[in-house]
Amino acid sequence: MAPVLSFPDNFLWGTATAAHQIEGGNTNNDWWRFEHTPGSGTAESSGDACDSWNRWNEDQQIVSDLGLGAYRFSIEWSRIEPADGEFSTVALDHYRAQLIAAHQRGLKPVVTFHHFTTPQWLADLGGFEYEQAPERFGRFVAKATEHLGDLISMACTINEPNIVAFIGYRIGFFPPGGVADKARYDVVADALCRAHRLAVDALRAGPGTFPIGMTLSMADWQALPGGEAHLHEFRSHMEDRYLAATEGDDFIGVQCYTRHLVGPNGVIEPGEDVRRTLMGYEFYPECTGATVRRAAEVTGLPVYLTENGIGTDNDEDRIEYLGRAIASAHGVLEDGIDLRGYFCWSLLDNFEWVFGYKPTFGLVAVDRTTFVRTPKPSAAYFGAIAQANAVEV
Ligand code: BGC
């Protein structure tokens, strides 16, 4: 019989989504504008996405049927605050209904307050380059918490601030499409860290008492001979400056998908012979163990894997990836690291940002015309792991 790796009691198993990627019709944020800007490189409009604005109940039921304990989703700032200082009770009530329903199903709702999208009114003021942007975010979080906090089980302030800043100001595939702009990158990175701190304060003011943290995109950086200096440099600007902003938080959310090999000339792109995912990067599920270990060592905080998964059109590859990633995560427990949960990205095949709907990360397929949801074999596989609280290797 294959060895079985058991997880501690209360280990939290969940799946994750983000508002703009699944709700549809989010026409009032910077991403919608970017999708419709000629030359932005976005493959297609997010459009109706998965119509989860209307079908969220069905989504939650799937999570519950899989036997998971938690559902991580984001609330859309541009719907809740469609204009500067103007708040929508209807939008807040919409999310309140989701929180109530999650509890009725025995699911812990994990709420993300910023998952890549910024309202157009704030983008017009300069986005996170606008000097008051962190205060604006803090005000939004305070307002949303007033309305929702009593029902929140866990809060993620900002999803991957490092990706928002890096891809938006140095690579150009995220709004506002800045390329190689180190000065603006630094401004935005610092602003996002400050926004995170203000959000933590707003969340702590309640109502409700729940763990609060940031989620960070991390990779298993591995140096080849001569690559150590570059590795140190990449990690410090992609990870460490953000990890430093988590002091005093309740947890750190690690999100990882692959590894990066670093040689004397920088990051080495995977060659033709390397097994890759639909995202172009290496198929490397074992990134979970190394990233969780590092996040725990650097911050001293409890860790949740708030995202991990694979964009693939071969569901057997997804099953292999998840099994190996979860086994690798288990390895850190044996070293006494306080890993408390694992969230699979993603529940649904959804809008994968600049790549449109092509890279499919979902445990559940979504018909692009009828929006019918069809769980894949990997959904049952992942659900069985969660229910057994154990993975077979
Ligand atoms: C993001 C998700 C994205 C996923 C897969 C993460 O960086 O939080 O929004 O879909 O990676 O690329």
JSON list of N, CA and C and ligand atoms in Angstrom, two decimals, residues 18 21 72 115-116 159-160 163 217 255 257 279 281 307 345 350-353 361, ligand 1:
[
{"chain": "A", "resi": 18, "resn": "ALA", "atom": "N", "xyz": [-11.23, 34.68, -7.34]},
{"chain": "A", "resi": 18, "resn": "ALA", "atom": "CA", "xyz": [-11.15, 36.14, -7.19]},
{"chain": "A", "resi": 18, "resn": "ALA", "atom": "C", "xyz": [-12.28, 36.77, -7.99]},
{"chain": "A", "resi": 21, "resn": "GLN", "atom": "N", "xyz": [-12.11, 37.53, -11.76]},
{"chain": "A", "resi": 21, "resn": "GLN", "atom": "CA", "xyz": [-11.87, 36.35, -12.59]},
{"chain": "A", "resi": 21, "resn": "GLN", "atom": "C", "xyz": [-13.13, 35.50, -12.78]},
{"chain": "A", "resi": 72, "resn": "ARG", "atom": "N", "xyz": [-12.16, 30.60, -0.26]},
{"chain": "A", "resi": 72, "resn": "ARG", "atom": "CA", "xyz": [-11.53, 31.92, -0.32]},
{"chain": "A", "resi": 72, "resn": "ARG", "atom": "C", "xyz": [-12.02, 32.64, -1.58]},
{"chain": "A", "resi": 115, "resn": "HIS", "atom": "N", "xyz": [-7.92, 41.89, -4.88]},
{"chain": "A", "resi": 115, "resn": "HIS", "atom": "CA", "xyz": [-7.30, 40.86, -5.71]},
{"chain": "A", "resi": 115, "resn": "HIS", "atom": "C", "xyz": [-7.09, 41.44, -7.11]},
{"chain": "A", "resi": 116, "resn": "PHE", "atom": "N", "xyz": [-6.04, 42.20, -7.23]},
{"chain": "A", "resi": 116, "resn": "PHE", "atom": "CA", "xyz": [-5.52, 42.77, -8.49]},
{"chain": "A", "resi": 116, "resn": "PHE", "atom": "C", "xyz": [-6.31, 43.96, -9.05]},
{"chain": "A", "resi": 159, "resn": "ASN", "atom": "N", "xyz": [-3.95, 40.75, -2.25]},
{"chain": "A", "resi": 159, "resn": "ASN", "atom": "CA", "xyz": [-3.42, 39.57, -2.92]},
{"chain": "A", "resi": 159, "resn": "ASN", "atom": "C", "xyz": [-2.19, 39.93, -3.74]},
{"chain": "A", "resi": 160, "resn": "GLU", "atom": "N", "xyz": [-1.08, 39.30, -3.40]},
{"chain": "A", "resi": 160, "resn": "GLU", "atom": "CA", "xyz": [0.15, 39.42, -4.18]},
{"chain": "A", "resi": 160, "resn": "GLU", "atom": "C", "xyz": [0.50, 40.86, -4.55]},
{"chain": "A", "resi": 163, "resn": "ILE", "atom": "N", "xyz": [3.12, 41.09, -7.20]},
{"chain": "A", "resi": 163, "resn": "ILE", "atom": "CA", "xyz": [2.76, 40.89, -8.62]},
{"chain": "A", "resi": 163, "resn": "ILE", "atom": "C", "xyz": [2.12, 42.17, -9.17]},
{"chain": "A", "resi": 217, "resn": "SER", "atom": "N", "xyz": [3.00, 36.26, -3.63]},
{"chain": "A", "resi": 217, "resn": "SER", "atom": "CA", "xyz": [3.45, 35.33, -4.66]},
{"chain": "A", "resi": 217, "resn": "SER", "atom": "C", "xyz": [4.91, 34.97, -4.37]},
{"chain": "A", "resi": 255, "resn": "GLN", "atom": "N", "xyz": [1.64, 31.83, -1.87]},
{"chain": "A", "resi": 255, "resn": "GLN", "atom": "CA", "xyz": [1.04, 31.41, -3.14]},
{"chain": "A", "resi": 255, "resn": "GLN", "atom": "C", "xyz": [2.18, 31.05, -4.08]},
{"chain": "A", "resi": 257, "resn": "TYR", "atom": "N", "xyz": [3.61, 28.44, -7.46]},
{"chain": "A", "resi": 257, "resn": "TYR", "atom": "CA", "xyz": [3.24, 27.64, -8.63]},
{"chain": "A", "resi": 257, "resn": "TYR", "atom": "C", "xyz": [4.42, 26.90, -9.26]},
{"chain": "A", "resi": 279, "resn": "MET", "atom": "N", "xyz": [1.07, 27.92, -18.57]},
{"chain": "A", "resi": 279, "resn": "MET", "atom": "CA", "xyz": [1.57, 29.27, -18.31]},
{"chain": "A", "resi": 279, "resn": "MET", "atom": "C", "xyz": [2.99, 29.45, -18.83]},
{"chain": "A", "resi": 281, "resn": "TYR", "atom": "N", "xyz": [5.70, 28.25, -17.56]},
{"chain": "A", "resi": 281, "resn": "TYR", "atom": "CA", "xyz": [6.73, 27.96, -16.56]},
{"chain": "A", "resi": 281, "resn": "TYR", "atom": "C", "xyz": [6.79, 26.47, -16.24]},
{"chain": "A", "resi": 307, "resn": "GLU", "atom": "N", "xyz": [-2.81, 29.80, -2.11]},
{"chain": "A", "resi": 307, "resn": "GLU", "atom": "CA", "xyz": [-2.99, 29.43, -3.52]},
{"chain": "A", "resi": 307, "resn": "GLU", "atom": "C", "xyz": [-1.88, 28.48, -3.94]},
{"chain": "A", "resi": 345, "resn": "TRP", "atom": "N", "xyz": [-5.86, 26.66, -6.05]},
{"chain": "A", "resi": 345, "resn": "TRP", "atom": "CA", "xyz": [-6.24, 27.62, -7.08]},
{"chain": "A", "resi": 345, "resn": "TRP", "atom": "C", "xyz": [-6.46, 26.83, -8.35]},
{"chain": "A", "resi": 350, "resn": "ASN", "atom": "N", "xyz": [-11.26, 30.01, -15.14]},
{"chain": "A", "resi": 350, "resn": "ASN", "atom": "CA", "xyz": [-11.70, 31.41, -15.08]},
{"chain": "A", "resi": 350, "resn": "ASN", "atom": "C", "xyz": [-10.79, 32.33, -15.88]},
{"chain": "A", "resi": 351, "resn": "PHE", "atom": "N", "xyz": [-11.02, 33.63, -15.72]},
{"chain": "A", "resi": 351, "resn": "PHE", "atom": "CA", "xyz": [-10.30, 34.65, -16.49]},
{"chain": "A", "resi": 351, "resn": "PHE", "atom": "C", "xyz": [-8.88, 34.79, -15.96]},
{"chain": "A", "resi": 352, "resn": "GLU", "atom": "N", "xyz": [-7.93, 34.29, -16.73]},
{"chain": "A", "resi": 352, "resn": "GLU", "atom": "CA", "xyz": [-6.53, 34.30, -16.27]},
{"chain": "A", "resi": 352, "resn": "GLU", "atom": "C", "xyz": [-5.82, 35.56, -16.78]},
{"chain": "A", "resi": 353, "resn": "TRP", "atom": "N", "xyz": [-6.38, 36.72, -16.39]},
{"chain": "A", "resi": 353, "resn": "TRP", "atom": "CA", "xyz": [-5.76, 38.01, -16.62]},
{"chain": "A", "resi": 353, "resn": "TRP", "atom": "C", "xyz": [-5.32, 38.20, -18.08]},
{"chain": "A", "resi": 361, "resn": "PHE", "atom": "N", "xyz": [-7.18, 26.66, -14.82]},
{"chain": "A", "resi": 361, "resn": "PHE", "atom": "CA", "xyz": [-6.68, 26.29, -13.49]},
{"chain": "A", "resi": 361, "resn": "PHE", "atom": "C", "xyz": [-7.75, 25.57, -12.66]},
{"chain": "B", "resi": 1, "resn": "BGC", "atom": "C1", "xyz": [-3.16, 34.98, -8.72]},
{"chain": "B", "resi": 1, "resn": "BGC", "atom": "C2", "xyz": [-4.40, 34.46, -9.45]},
{"chain": "B", "resi": 1, "resn": "BGC", "atom": "C3", "xyz": [-3.98, 33.78, -10.74]},
{"chain": "B", "resi": 1, "resn": "BGC", "atom": "C4", "xyz": [-3.08, 32.63, -10.39]},
{"chain": "B", "resi": 1, "resn": "BGC", "atom": "C5", "xyz": [-2.65, 31.76, -11.56]},
{"chain": "B", "resi": 1, "resn": "BGC", "atom": "C6", "xyz": [-2.00, 34.04, -8.77]},
{"chain": "B", "resi": 1, "resn": "BGC", "atom": "O1", "xyz": [-0.86, 34.79, -8.98]},
{"chain": "B", "resi": 1, "resn": "BGC", "atom": "O2", "xyz": [-3.49, 35.36, -7.42]},
{"chain": "B", "resi": 1, "resn": "BGC", "atom": "O3", "xyz": [-5.28, 35.53, -9.65]},
{"chain": "B", "resi": 1, "resn": "BGC", "atom": "O4", "xyz": [-5.07, 33.38, -11.48]},
{"chain": "B", "resi": 1, "resn": "BGC", "atom": "O5", "xyz": [-1.93, 33.12, -9.77]},
{"chain": "B", "resi": 1, "resn": "BGC", "atom": "O6", "xyz": [-1.81, 32.43, -12.44]}
]
